[in-house]
PDB file of C-alpha atoms in Angstrom:
ATOM      1  CA  MET A   1     -24.116  28.167 -11.720  1.00  0.00           C
ATOM      2  CA  PHE A   2     -24.847  25.919  -8.723  1.00  0.00           C
ATOM      3  CA  ARG A   3     -24.401  26.619  -4.999  1.00  0.00           C
ATOM      4  CA  LEU A   4     -23.088  23.483  -3.246  1.00  0.00           C
ATOM      5  CA  LEU A   5     -23.747  23.751   0.567  1.00  0.00           C
ATOM      6  CA  ALA A   6     -21.506  21.398   2.393  1.00  0.00           C
ATOM      7  CA  GLY A   7     -20.752  20.658   6.023  1.00  0.00           C
ATOM      8  CA  SER A   8     -22.763  21.726   9.066  1.00  0.00           C
ATOM      9  CA  PRO A   9     -22.161  25.036  11.198  1.00  0.00           C
ATOM     10  CA  PRO A  10     -19.658  26.272  12.118  1.00  0.00           C
ATOM     11  CA  ARG A  11     -17.523  24.418   9.596  1.00  0.00           C
ATOM     12  CA  ASN A  12     -19.901  24.710   6.646  1.00  0.00           C
ATOM     13  CA  LYS A  13     -18.973  26.353   3.199  1.00  0.00           C
ATOM     14  CA  VAL A  14     -20.502  27.142   0.071  1.00  0.00           C
ATOM     15  CA  PHE A  15     -18.908  26.140  -3.178  1.00  0.00           C
ATOM     16  CA  TYR A  16     -20.032  27.692  -6.542  1.00  0.00           C
ATOM     17  CA  VAL A  17     -19.876  25.010  -9.404  1.00  0.00           C
ATOM     18  CA  ASN A  18     -20.670  25.400 -12.986  1.00  0.00           C
ATOM     19  CA  GLN A  19     -23.232  23.006 -13.918  1.00  0.00           C
ATOM     20  CA  SER A  20     -20.983  21.773 -16.956  1.00  0.00           C
ATOM     21  CA  ALA A  21     -18.664  20.346 -14.105  1.00  0.00           C
ATOM     22  CA  PHE A  22     -21.406  18.087 -12.876  1.00  0.00           C
ATOM     23  CA  ALA A  23     -22.809  17.322 -16.404  1.00  0.00           C
ATOM     24  CA  SER A  24     -19.309  16.300 -17.727  1.00  0.00           C
ATOM     25  CA  SER A  25     -18.193  14.429 -14.630  1.00  0.00           C
ATOM     26  CA  GLY A  26     -19.061  10.991 -16.060  1.00  0.00           C
ATOM     27  CA  SER A  27     -21.156  10.553 -12.946  1.00  0.00           C
ATOM     28  CA  SER A  28     -24.942   9.777 -13.515  1.00  0.00           C
ATOM     29  CA  SER A  29     -25.441  10.901  -9.900  1.00  0.00           C
ATOM     30  CA  LEU A  30     -23.811  14.270 -10.365  1.00  0.00           C
ATOM     31  CA  HIS A  31     -25.318  14.657 -13.906  1.00  0.00           C
ATOM     32  CA  SER A  32     -28.858  14.098 -12.624  1.00  0.00           C
ATOM     33  CA  LEU A  33     -28.375  17.143 -10.278  1.00  0.00           C
ATOM     34  CA  VAL A  34     -28.462  19.564 -13.359  1.00  0.00           C
ATOM     35  CA  GLU A  35     -31.660  17.911 -14.957  1.00  0.00           C
ATOM     36  CA  LYS A  36     -34.281  20.522 -13.829  1.00  0.00           C
ATOM     37  CA  ASP A  37     -37.171  18.111 -14.601  1.00  0.00           C
ATOM     38  CA  LYS A  38     -36.057  15.363 -12.238  1.00  0.00           C
ATOM     39  CA  TRP A  39     -34.675  16.760  -9.072  1.00  0.00           C
ATOM     40  CA  LEU A  40     -35.328  20.062  -6.910  1.00  0.00           C
ATOM     41  CA  GLU A  41     -31.601  20.866  -6.787  1.00  0.00           C
ATOM     42  CA  GLY A  42     -31.729  21.116 -10.664  1.00  0.00           C
ATOM     43  CA  GLN A  43     -34.737  23.595 -10.485  1.00  0.00           C
ATOM     44  CA  GLU A  44     -33.274  25.660  -7.774  1.00  0.00           C
ATOM     45  CA  ASN A  45     -29.513  25.378  -8.595  1.00  0.00           C
ATOM     46  CA  VAL A  46     -28.643  24.525  -5.056  1.00  0.00           C
ATOM     47  CA  VAL A  47     -27.120  21.199  -3.883  1.00  0.00           C
ATOM     48  CA  ASN A  48     -27.412  20.423  -0.055  1.00  0.00           C
ATOM     49  CA  TRP A  49     -24.676  18.247   1.132  1.00  0.00           C
ATOM     50  CA  SER A  50     -24.832  19.181   4.788  1.00  0.00           C
ATOM     51  CA  HIS A  51     -23.983  15.548   5.584  1.00  0.00           C
ATOM     52  CA  VAL A  52     -20.563  15.837   3.806  1.00  0.00           C
ATOM     53  CA  ASP A  53     -17.817  17.591   5.461  1.00  0.00           C
ATOM     54  CA  ALA A  54     -16.827  20.844   3.794  1.00  0.00           C
ATOM     55  CA  GLU A  55     -13.073  19.859   3.093  1.00  0.00           C
ATOM     56  CA  THR A  56     -14.166  16.610   1.382  1.00  0.00           C
ATOM     57  CA  ALA A  57     -16.808  18.292  -0.691  1.00  0.00           C
ATOM     58  CA  GLY A  58     -13.955  20.763  -1.766  1.00  0.00           C
ATOM     59  CA  ARG A  59     -11.830  17.955  -2.826  1.00  0.00           C
ATOM     60  CA  LEU A  60     -14.474  16.655  -5.122  1.00  0.00           C
ATOM     61  CA  VAL A  61     -14.940  20.037  -6.625  1.00  0.00           C
ATOM     62  CA  SER A  62     -11.252  20.478  -7.080  1.00  0.00           C
ATOM     63  CA  PHE A  63     -11.279  17.108  -8.901  1.00  0.00           C
ATOM     64  CA  LEU A  64     -14.116  18.068 -11.183  1.00  0.00           C
ATOM     65  CA  TYR A  65     -12.250  21.276 -12.333  1.00  0.00           C
ATOM     66  CA  TRP A  66      -8.651  20.289 -12.385  1.00  0.00           C
ATOM     67  CA  GLY A  67      -8.463  16.385 -11.986  1.00  0.00           C
ATOM     68  CA  ASP A  68      -6.566  16.488  -8.723  1.00  0.00           C
ATOM     69  CA  TYR A  69      -7.213  17.162  -5.021  1.00  0.00           C
ATOM     70  CA  LYS A  70      -4.887  18.311  -2.072  1.00  0.00           C
ATOM     71  CA  VAL A  71      -4.845  16.586   1.293  1.00  0.00           C
ATOM     72  CA  PRO A  72      -3.244  17.470   4.542  1.00  0.00           C
ATOM     73  CA  ASP A  73       0.473  16.976   4.853  1.00  0.00           C
ATOM     74  CA  PRO A  74       1.793  14.622   7.500  1.00  0.00           C
ATOM     75  CA  GLU A  75       2.479  16.506  10.892  1.00  0.00           C
ATOM     76  CA  LEU A  76       5.264  15.904  13.276  1.00  0.00           C
ATOM     77  CA  VAL A  77       4.130  13.759  16.236  1.00  0.00           C
ATOM     78  CA  PRO A  78       4.528  15.492  19.538  1.00  0.00           C
ATOM     79  CA  GLU A  79       7.716  13.835  20.661  1.00  0.00           C
ATOM     80  CA  SER A  80       9.340  15.195  17.422  1.00  0.00           C
ATOM     81  CA  GLY A  81       8.291  18.545  17.645  1.00  0.00           C
ATOM     82  CA  GLY A  82       4.573  18.952  17.885  1.00  0.00           C
ATOM     83  CA  PRO A  83       1.702  18.580  15.516  1.00  0.00           C
ATOM     84  CA  GLY A  84       1.503  21.262  12.920  1.00  0.00           C
ATOM     85  CA  SER A  85       5.249  21.677  12.436  1.00  0.00           C
ATOM     86  CA  SER A  86       6.356  22.334   8.879  1.00  0.00           C
ATOM     87  CA  VAL A  87       7.519  19.571   6.720  1.00  0.00           C
ATOM     88  CA  ALA A  88       9.614  21.979   4.608  1.00  0.00           C
ATOM     89  CA  ALA A  89      12.584  21.559   6.943  1.00  0.00           C
ATOM     90  CA  VAL A  90      12.479  17.656   6.687  1.00  0.00           C
ATOM     91  CA  SER A  91      15.490  16.073   5.114  1.00  0.00           C
ATOM     92  CA  PRO A  92      14.937  13.373   2.770  1.00  0.00           C
ATOM     93  CA  MET A  93      14.837   9.783   4.354  1.00  0.00           C
ATOM     94  CA  PRO A  94      18.161   8.005   3.761  1.00  0.00           C
ATOM     95  CA  PRO A  95      17.919   5.348   0.993  1.00  0.00           C
ATOM     96  CA  SER A  96      17.513   1.768   1.983  1.00  0.00           C
ATOM     97  CA  ALA A  97      20.374  -0.234   2.406  1.00  0.00           C
ATOM     98  CA  ALA A  98      21.179  -2.579  -0.500  1.00  0.00           C
ATOM     99  CA  SER A  99      20.164  -6.133   0.113  1.00  0.00           C
ATOM    100  CA  ASP A 100      22.930  -8.331   0.864  1.00  0.00           C
ATOM    101  CA  THR A 101      20.769 -11.520   0.365  1.00  0.00           C
ATOM    102  CA  PRO A 102      22.399 -13.784  -2.258  1.00  0.00           C
ATOM    103  CA  SER A 103      20.478 -14.582  -5.337  1.00  0.00           C
ATOM    104  CA  LEU A 104      18.786 -17.957  -5.188  1.00  0.00           C
ATOM    105  CA  ALA A 105      18.374 -18.458  -8.959  1.00  0.00           C
ATOM    106  CA  LYS A 106      16.752 -22.040  -8.723  1.00  0.00           C
ATOM    107  CA  LEU A 107      14.612 -21.053  -5.744  1.00  0.00           C
ATOM    108  CA  ASP A 108      10.690 -20.830  -6.271  1.00  0.00           C
ATOM    109  CA  GLN A 109      10.048 -17.139  -6.251  1.00  0.00           C
ATOM    110  CA  SER A 110       6.853 -17.502  -4.443  1.00  0.00           C
ATOM    111  CA  ARG A 111       6.262 -14.455  -2.083  1.00  0.00           C
ATOM    112  CA  PRO A 112       3.848 -14.373   1.035  1.00  0.00           C
ATOM    113  CA  LEU A 113       1.597 -11.656  -0.442  1.00  0.00           C
ATOM    114  CA  THR A 114       1.526  -9.686  -3.658  1.00  0.00           C
ATOM    115  CA  PRO A 115       3.522  -6.274  -3.158  1.00  0.00           C
ATOM    116  CA  ILE A 116       1.119  -3.502  -1.926  1.00  0.00           C
ATOM    117  CA  ARG A 117       1.587  -1.513  -4.984  1.00  0.00           C
ATOM    118  CA  HIS A 118       0.287  -4.307  -7.107  1.00  0.00           C
ATOM    119  CA  CYS A 119      -2.341  -5.750  -4.901  1.00  0.00           C
ATOM    120  CA  LEU A 120      -5.193  -3.913  -6.697  1.00  0.00           C
ATOM    121  CA  GLY A 121      -3.934  -4.987 -10.145  1.00  0.00           C
ATOM    122  CA  ASP A 122      -2.449  -2.971 -13.095  1.00  0.00           C
ATOM    123  CA  GLU A 123      -5.542  -1.146 -13.603  1.00  0.00           C
ATOM    124  CA  ILE A 124      -5.232   0.890 -10.299  1.00  0.00           C
ATOM    125  CA  GLY A 125      -1.514   0.859  -9.796  1.00  0.00           C
ATOM    126  CA  LEU A 126       0.203   4.078  -8.445  1.00  0.00           C
ATOM    127  CA  PRO A 127      -0.713   7.766  -9.293  1.00  0.00           C
ATOM    128  CA  GLU A 128       1.479   9.849 -11.705  1.00  0.00           C
ATOM    129  CA  ARG A 129       4.316  11.316  -9.500  1.00  0.00           C
ATOM    130  CA  GLN A 130       4.957  14.280 -11.733  1.00  0.00           C
ATOM    131  CA  THR A 131       5.856  17.506  -9.883  1.00  0.00           C
ATOM    132  CA  ARG A 132       3.001  19.340 -11.240  1.00  0.00           C
ATOM    133  CA  THR A 133       0.560  16.891  -9.436  1.00  0.00           C
ATOM    134  CA  GLU A 134      -0.439  16.648  -5.818  1.00  0.00           C
ATOM    135  CA  SER A 135       1.063  13.217  -5.986  1.00  0.00           C
ATOM    136  CA  GLY A 136       4.350  14.549  -7.095  1.00  0.00           C
ATOM    137  CA  ARG A 137       4.471  17.102  -4.528  1.00  0.00           C
ATOM    138  CA  PHE A 138       3.671  14.537  -1.688  1.00  0.00           C
ATOM    139  CA  ALA A 139       6.312  12.252  -2.913  1.00  0.00           C
ATOM    140  CA  ALA A 140       8.826  15.124  -2.796  1.00  0.00           C
ATOM    141  CA  LEU A 141       8.056  15.726   1.017  1.00  0.00           C
ATOM    142  CA  LYS A 142       9.812  12.561   2.061  1.00  0.00           C
ATOM    143  CA  CYS A 143       8.386  12.595   5.608  1.00  0.00           C
ATOM    144  CA  SER A 144       9.273   9.516   7.750  1.00  0.00           C
ATOM    145  CA  SER A 145       6.336   8.019   9.290  1.00  0.00           C
ATOM    146  CA  THR A 146       8.392   7.320  12.421  1.00  0.00           C
ATOM    147  CA  GLN A 147       8.524  10.960  13.099  1.00  0.00           C
ATOM    148  CA  TYR A 148       5.362  12.199  11.266  1.00  0.00           C
ATOM    149  CA  SER A 149       1.754  11.471  11.658  1.00  0.00           C
ATOM    150  CA  TYR A 150      -0.386  10.521   8.534  1.00  0.00           C
ATOM    151  CA  ARG A 151      -3.618  10.340  10.289  1.00  0.00           C
ATOM    152  CA  GLU A 152      -5.026  13.361   8.613  1.00  0.00           C
ATOM    153  CA  THR A 153      -3.603  12.365   5.154  1.00  0.00           C
ATOM    154  CA  LEU A 154      -4.945   8.765   5.249  1.00  0.00           C
ATOM    155  CA  ILE A 155      -8.574   9.752   6.499  1.00  0.00           C
ATOM    156  CA  ALA A 156      -8.794  12.520   3.758  1.00  0.00           C
ATOM    157  CA  HIS A 157      -7.997  10.063   1.093  1.00  0.00           C
ATOM    158  CA  ALA A 158     -10.475   7.578   2.611  1.00  0.00           C
ATOM    159  CA  GLN A 159     -13.366  10.314   2.721  1.00  0.00           C
ATOM    160  CA  VAL A 160     -12.768  11.221  -0.852  1.00  0.00           C
ATOM    161  CA  TYR A 161     -13.013   7.569  -1.796  1.00  0.00           C
ATOM    162  CA  VAL A 162     -16.257   7.168   0.112  1.00  0.00           C
ATOM    163  CA  LEU A 163     -17.940  10.295  -1.387  1.00  0.00           C
ATOM    164  CA  ALA A 164     -16.737   9.300  -4.906  1.00  0.00           C
ATOM    165  CA  HIS A 165     -18.254   5.935  -4.528  1.00  0.00           C
ATOM    166  CA  GLN A 166     -21.533   7.283  -3.329  1.00  0.00           C
ATOM    167  CA  ARG A 167     -21.575   9.678  -6.250  1.00  0.00           C
ATOM    168  CA  LEU A 168     -20.606   7.201  -8.757  1.00  0.00           C
ATOM    169  CA  LEU A 169     -17.574   9.062  -9.690  1.00  0.00           C
ATOM    170  CA  LYS A 170     -15.198   6.258 -11.004  1.00  0.00           C
ATOM    171  CA  ASP A 171     -12.226   8.354 -11.886  1.00  0.00           C
ATOM    172  CA  LEU A 172     -12.072  10.095  -8.547  1.00  0.00           C
ATOM    173  CA  GLU A 173     -12.358   6.620  -6.810  1.00  0.00           C
ATOM    174  CA  ARG A 174      -9.409   5.473  -8.762  1.00  0.00           C
ATOM    175  CA  LEU A 175      -7.428   8.601  -7.874  1.00  0.00           C
ATOM    176  CA  ALA A 176      -8.275   8.025  -4.318  1.00  0.00           C
ATOM    177  CA  LEU A 177      -7.160   4.502  -4.420  1.00  0.00           C
ATOM    178  CA  GLN A 178      -3.975   5.415  -6.069  1.00  0.00           C
ATOM    179  CA  ARG A 179      -3.203   8.128  -3.580  1.00  0.00           C
ATOM    180  CA  MET A 180      -3.933   5.795  -0.661  1.00  0.00           C
ATOM    181  CA  THR A 181      -1.451   3.193  -2.211  1.00  0.00           C
ATOM    182  CA  GLN A 182       1.200   5.703  -2.630  1.00  0.00           C
ATOM    183  CA  THR A 183       0.660   6.862   1.002  1.00  0.00           C
ATOM    184  CA  LEU A 184       0.660   3.468   2.594  1.00  0.00           C
ATOM    185  CA  LEU A 185       4.013   2.792   0.983  1.00  0.00           C
ATOM    186  CA  ASP A 186       5.525   5.488   3.237  1.00  0.00           C
ATOM    187  CA  ILE A 187       4.139   4.000   6.352  1.00  0.00           C
ATOM    188  CA  SER A 188       6.567   2.386   8.945  1.00  0.00           C
ATOM    189  CA  THR A 189       4.926  -0.680  10.406  1.00  0.00           C
ATOM    190  CA  SER A 190       7.253  -0.514  13.380  1.00  0.00           C
ATOM    191  CA  SER A 191       5.892   2.910  14.351  1.00  0.00           C
ATOM    192  CA  ASP A 192       3.590   2.935  17.458  1.00  0.00           C
ATOM    193  CA  HIS A 193       1.528   5.783  16.300  1.00  0.00           C
ATOM    194  CA  SER A 194       1.290   4.457  12.755  1.00  0.00           C
ATOM    195  CA  ALA A 195      -0.259   1.353  14.065  1.00  0.00           C
ATOM    196  CA  VAL A 196      -2.882   3.349  16.067  1.00  0.00           C
ATOM    197  CA  GLU A 197      -3.528   5.502  12.814  1.00  0.00           C
ATOM    198  CA  LEU A 198      -3.959   2.460  10.444  1.00  0.00           C
ATOM    199  CA  MET A 199      -6.626   0.888  12.957  1.00  0.00           C
ATOM    200  CA  ASP A 200      -8.558   4.109  13.004  1.00  0.00           C
ATOM    201  CA  LEU A 201      -8.395   4.182   9.128  1.00  0.00           C
ATOM    202  CA  VAL A 202      -9.601   0.496   9.057  1.00  0.00           C
ATOM    203  CA  GLU A 203     -12.467   1.231  11.149  1.00  0.00           C
ATOM    204  CA  TYR A 204     -13.549   4.296   9.172  1.00  0.00           C
ATOM    205  CA  VAL A 205     -13.384   2.537   6.012  1.00  0.00           C
ATOM    206  CA  TYR A 206     -15.156  -0.532   7.048  1.00  0.00           C
ATOM    207  CA  ASP A 207     -17.818   1.697   8.709  1.00  0.00           C
ATOM    208  CA  ASN A 208     -18.458   3.577   5.369  1.00  0.00           C
ATOM    209  CA  THR A 209     -18.064   1.034   2.748  1.00  0.00           C
ATOM    210  CA  ASP A 210     -20.301  -1.774   1.684  1.00  0.00           C
ATOM    211  CA  GLU A 211     -19.309  -5.367   1.782  1.00  0.00           C
ATOM    212  CA  ARG A 212     -19.613  -6.693  -1.655  1.00  0.00           C
ATOM    213  CA  SER A 213     -20.709 -10.345  -2.661  1.00  0.00           C
ATOM    214  CA  GLU A 214     -18.031 -12.885  -3.974  1.00  0.00           C
ATOM    215  CA  GLU A 215     -19.712 -12.589  -7.394  1.00  0.00           C
ATOM    216  CA  ILE A 216     -19.202  -8.788  -7.571  1.00  0.00           C
ATOM    217  CA  SER A 217     -15.746  -8.716  -6.304  1.00  0.00           C
ATOM    218  CA  VAL A 218     -14.102  -7.417  -3.173  1.00  0.00           C
ATOM    219  CA  GLU A 219     -14.449  -3.889  -2.276  1.00  0.00           C
ATOM    220  CA  PRO A 220     -11.205  -2.319  -3.542  1.00  0.00           C
ATOM    221  CA  MET A 221     -10.519   0.079  -0.552  1.00  0.00           C
ATOM    222  CA  ARG A 222     -11.145  -2.814   2.032  1.00  0.00           C
ATOM    223  CA  LYS A 223      -8.901  -5.007  -0.156  1.00  0.00           C
ATOM    224  CA  LEU A 224      -6.144  -2.706  -0.056  1.00  0.00           C
ATOM    225  CA  LEU A 225      -6.201  -2.201   3.582  1.00  0.00           C
ATOM    226  CA  SER A 226      -6.678  -5.711   4.773  1.00  0.00           C
ATOM    227  CA  HIS A 227      -3.865  -6.663   2.192  1.00  0.00           C
ATOM    228  CA  PHE A 228      -1.486  -3.948   3.670  1.00  0.00           C
ATOM    229  CA  ILE A 229      -2.344  -5.036   7.311  1.00  0.00           C
ATOM    230  CA  ALA A 230      -1.818  -8.790   6.549  1.00  0.00           C
ATOM    231  CA  ALA A 231       1.467  -8.115   4.801  1.00  0.00           C
ATOM    232  CA  ASN A 232       2.878  -6.219   7.778  1.00  0.00           C
ATOM    233  CA  PHE A 233       0.858  -7.878  10.605  1.00  0.00           C
ATOM    234  CA  THR A 234       3.928  -9.032  12.641  1.00  0.00           C
ATOM    235  CA  GLY A 235       5.357  -5.450  12.454  1.00  0.00           C
ATOM    236  CA  PHE A 236       2.026  -3.932  13.702  1.00  0.00           C
ATOM    237  CA  LEU A 237       1.717  -6.427  16.717  1.00  0.00           C
ATOM    238  CA  ASN A 238       5.266  -5.627  17.659  1.00  0.00           C
ATOM    239  CA  ALA A 239       4.913  -1.695  17.171  1.00  0.00           C
ATOM    240  CA  GLY A 240       5.561  -0.035  20.540  1.00  0.00           C
ATOM    241  CA  GLY A 241       6.393  -2.851  22.518  1.00  0.00           C
ATOM    242  CA  ARG A 242       4.320  -5.518  24.422  1.00  0.00           C
ATOM    243  CA  TYR A 243       1.894  -2.864  26.128  1.00  0.00           C
ATOM    244  CA  GLY A 244       2.261   0.111  23.444  1.00  0.00           C
ATOM    245  CA  PRO A 245      -0.866   1.832  22.353  1.00  0.00           C
ATOM    246  CA  GLY A 246       0.015   0.275  18.865  1.00  0.00           C
ATOM    247  CA  LYS A 247      -0.435  -3.264  19.734  1.00  0.00           C
ATOM    248  CA  ALA A 248      -3.560  -2.193  21.787  1.00  0.00           C
ATOM    249  CA  ALA A 249      -5.135  -0.711  18.829  1.00  0.00           C
ATOM    250  CA  VAL A 250      -4.386  -3.705  16.773  1.00  0.00           C
ATOM    251  CA  MET A 251      -5.880  -5.988  19.327  1.00  0.00           C
ATOM    252  CA  LYS A 252      -9.142  -3.932  19.737  1.00  0.00           C
ATOM    253  CA  VAL A 253      -9.746  -4.272  15.938  1.00  0.00           C
ATOM    254  CA  VAL A 254      -9.055  -7.894  15.889  1.00  0.00           C
ATOM    255  CA  ALA A 255     -11.198  -8.499  18.901  1.00  0.00           C
ATOM    256  CA  GLY A 256     -14.057  -6.747  17.264  1.00  0.00           C
ATOM    257  CA  GLY A 257     -14.244  -9.368  14.604  1.00  0.00           C
ATOM    258  CA  GLY A 258     -16.588  -8.281  11.811  1.00  0.00           C
ATOM    259  CA  ALA A 259     -15.845  -7.842   7.955  1.00  0.00           C
ATOM    260  CA  PHE A 260     -12.341  -6.783   8.515  1.00  0.00           C
ATOM    261  CA  MET A 261     -11.302  -9.726  10.400  1.00  0.00           C
ATOM    262  CA  LEU A 262     -12.752 -12.097   7.745  1.00  0.00           C
ATOM    263  CA  ASP A 263     -10.806 -10.034   5.054  1.00  0.00           C
ATOM    264  CA  LEU A 264      -7.702 -10.159   7.207  1.00  0.00           C
ATOM    265  CA  THR A 265      -7.805 -13.919   8.062  1.00  0.00           C
ATOM    266  CA  ARG A 266      -8.290 -14.682   4.286  1.00  0.00           C
ATOM    267  CA  LYS A 267      -5.210 -12.754   3.594  1.00  0.00           C
ATOM    268  CA  LEU A 268      -3.199 -14.150   6.327  1.00  0.00           C
ATOM    269  CA  GLY A 269      -4.065 -17.606   5.291  1.00  0.00           C
ATOM    270  CA  ASN A 270      -2.795 -16.868   1.787  1.00  0.00           C
ATOM    271  CA  ARG A 271       0.464 -15.352   3.332  1.00  0.00           C
ATOM    272  CA  LEU A 272       0.874 -18.539   5.536  1.00  0.00           C
ATOM    273  CA  ALA A 273       0.335 -20.931   2.422  1.00  0.00           C
ATOM    274  CA  ALA A 274       2.736 -18.982   0.252  1.00  0.00           C
ATOM    275  CA  GLU A 275       5.222 -18.875   3.192  1.00  0.00           C
ATOM    276  CA  GLY A 276       4.774 -22.740   3.482  1.00  0.00           C
ATOM    277  CA  SER A 277       5.469 -22.971  -0.165  1.00  0.00           C
ATOM    278  CA  TYR A 278       8.509 -20.824   0.076  1.00  0.00           C
ATOM    279  CA  ALA A 279       9.785 -22.800   2.990  1.00  0.00           C
ATOM    280  CA  GLU A 280       9.490 -26.144   1.036  1.00  0.00           C
ATOM    281  CA  SER A 281      11.329 -24.345  -1.875  1.00  0.00           C
ATOM    282  CA  LEU A 282      14.029 -23.245   0.381  1.00  0.00           C
ATOM    283  CA  GLU A 283      14.534 -26.641   1.870  1.00  0.00           C
ATOM    284  CA  ARG A 284      14.812 -28.200  -1.631  1.00  0.00           C
ATOM    285  CA  TYR A 285      17.335 -25.453  -2.443  1.00  0.00           C
ATOM    286  CA  ILE A 286      19.444 -26.057   0.648  1.00  0.00           C
ATOM    287  CA  ALA A 287      19.390 -29.789   0.044  1.00  0.00           C
ATOM    288  CA  GLU A 288      20.476 -29.439  -3.612  1.00  0.00           C
ATOM    289  CA  MET A 289      23.312 -27.067  -2.542  1.00  0.00           C
ATOM    290  CA  GLU A 290      24.346 -29.683   0.050  1.00  0.00           C
ATOM    291  CA  LYS A 291      24.454 -32.316  -2.396  1.00  0.00           C
ATOM    292  CA  GLN A 292      26.499 -30.125  -4.748  1.00  0.00           C
ATOM    293  CA  ALA A 293      29.015 -29.366  -1.906  1.00  0.00           C
ATOM    294  CA  GLU A 294      29.447 -33.014  -1.317  1.00  0.00           C
ATOM    295  CA  ASP A 295      29.944 -33.805  -4.882  1.00  0.00           C
ATOM    296  CA  TYR A 296      32.680 -30.942  -4.973  1.00  0.00           C
ATOM    297  CA  LYS A 297      34.225 -32.525  -2.023  1.00  0.00           C
ATOM    298  CA  GLN A 298      34.303 -36.011  -3.592  1.00  0.00           C
ATOM    299  CA  GLU A 299      35.617 -34.499  -6.834  1.00  0.00           C
ATOM    300  CA  ILE A 300      38.344 -32.477  -5.092  1.00  0.00           C
ATOM    301  CA  ALA A 301      39.457 -35.696  -3.032  1.00  0.00           C
ATOM    302  CA  SER A 302      39.396 -37.659  -6.185  1.00  0.00           C
ATOM    303  CA  ASN A 303      41.641 -34.913  -7.898  1.00  0.00           C
ATOM    304  CA  LEU A 304      43.963 -34.926  -4.903  1.00  0.00           C
ATOM    305  CA  VAL A 305      44.380 -38.775  -5.241  1.00  0.00           C
ATOM    306  CA  ARG A 306      45.049 -38.276  -8.933  1.00  0.00           C
ATOM    307  CA  MET A 307      47.502 -35.538  -8.423  1.00  0.00           C
ATOM    308  CA  GLU A 308      49.260 -37.686  -5.923  1.00  0.00           C
ATOM    309  CA  GLU A 309      49.412 -40.518  -8.405  1.00  0.00           C
ATOM    310  CA  LEU A 310      50.856 -38.331 -11.061  1.00  0.00           C
ATOM    311  CA  ARG A 311      53.477 -36.896  -8.621  1.00  0.00           C
ATOM    312  CA  SER A 312      54.660 -40.307  -7.660  1.00  0.00           C
ATOM    313  CA  LYS A 313      54.962 -41.279 -11.264  1.00  0.00           C
ATOM    314  CA  ALA A 314      56.803 -38.290 -11.903  1.00  0.00           C
ATOM    315  CA  VAL A 315      59.207 -39.021  -9.099  1.00  0.00           C
ATOM    316  CA  ARG A 316      59.730 -42.493 -10.243  1.00  0.00           C
ATOM    317  CA  SER A 317      60.371 -41.603 -13.765  1.00  0.00           C
ATOM    318  CA  ARG A 318      62.867 -39.012 -12.767  1.00  0.00           C
ATOM    319  CA  HIS A 319      64.758 -41.629 -10.519  1.00  0.00           C
ATOM    320  CA  GLY A 320      64.480 -44.154 -13.303  1.00  0.00           C
ATOM    321  CA  ARG A 321      66.328 -41.717 -15.720  1.00  0.00           C
ATOM    322  CA  SER A 322      69.009 -40.805 -12.950  1.00  0.00           C
ATOM    323  CA  GLY A 323      69.966 -44.657 -12.560  1.00  0.00           C
ATOM    324  CA  TRP A 324      70.107 -45.068 -16.348  1.00  0.00           C
TER     325      TRP A 324
END
């Protein structure tokens, strides 16, 4: 049995972890801790993670034993009842109104950016939303981000991801990415406090993850966040009005430049290029519809002339029979 010492006083905590949980984790970093001939931890059965906050370490231990972890639930923002209010009394959000946009069957279906749930590819996707999982329990809460703060929820997933990445725990990395994607899908980009929280999340992730070379691929959590911000950039800029804290937070991060701005500008460039393609397709579609409408008008006019000719012929024929 190992003692895992996490956090620093007064928020430190001791976890007791069976060495088999480390050995069977699939992580070479964790497995090495139980090798007594390599590390002091293996000889003394003590792992010192004082640099890791106790809550995040506890989530990793939870994953080792049960394959899942719990994060803080969203909290009511002050104007909606105060932080810490229970989410149990929250009624489900109303279903989205059905789209009344007509189907454009012949229109090029290019979209500005890949939907957020697919931006990391099918190998990541969304977590299983069964009721026995934390993801399923979270999905059942139905907390509107216009009323609830997701700050602690978002940061917790990011902290789990960073620790899993550092400890080479790929399965936990994947789950944290899935849970983050699920949470982002619940975020309203028109909410002022949501914009502030997302910018804080961006700063944390970019400060605690490493930029990868183009040959290795884009860092997944950075890719997910830059994709989400780019897809909803206009909403974030308009959140809270011209002088609101949401827009101020966005502009602060933008002004800071750095790796995030490089990732964001690439995504925005892709979005603009796709929207240009969409606009061209829409123009072609409208031109085609206008041509068809003109053809229909000409056909109708031709049919009216033909009907008038037939009517005149019928009248003459009737008058001819009467005269006979």
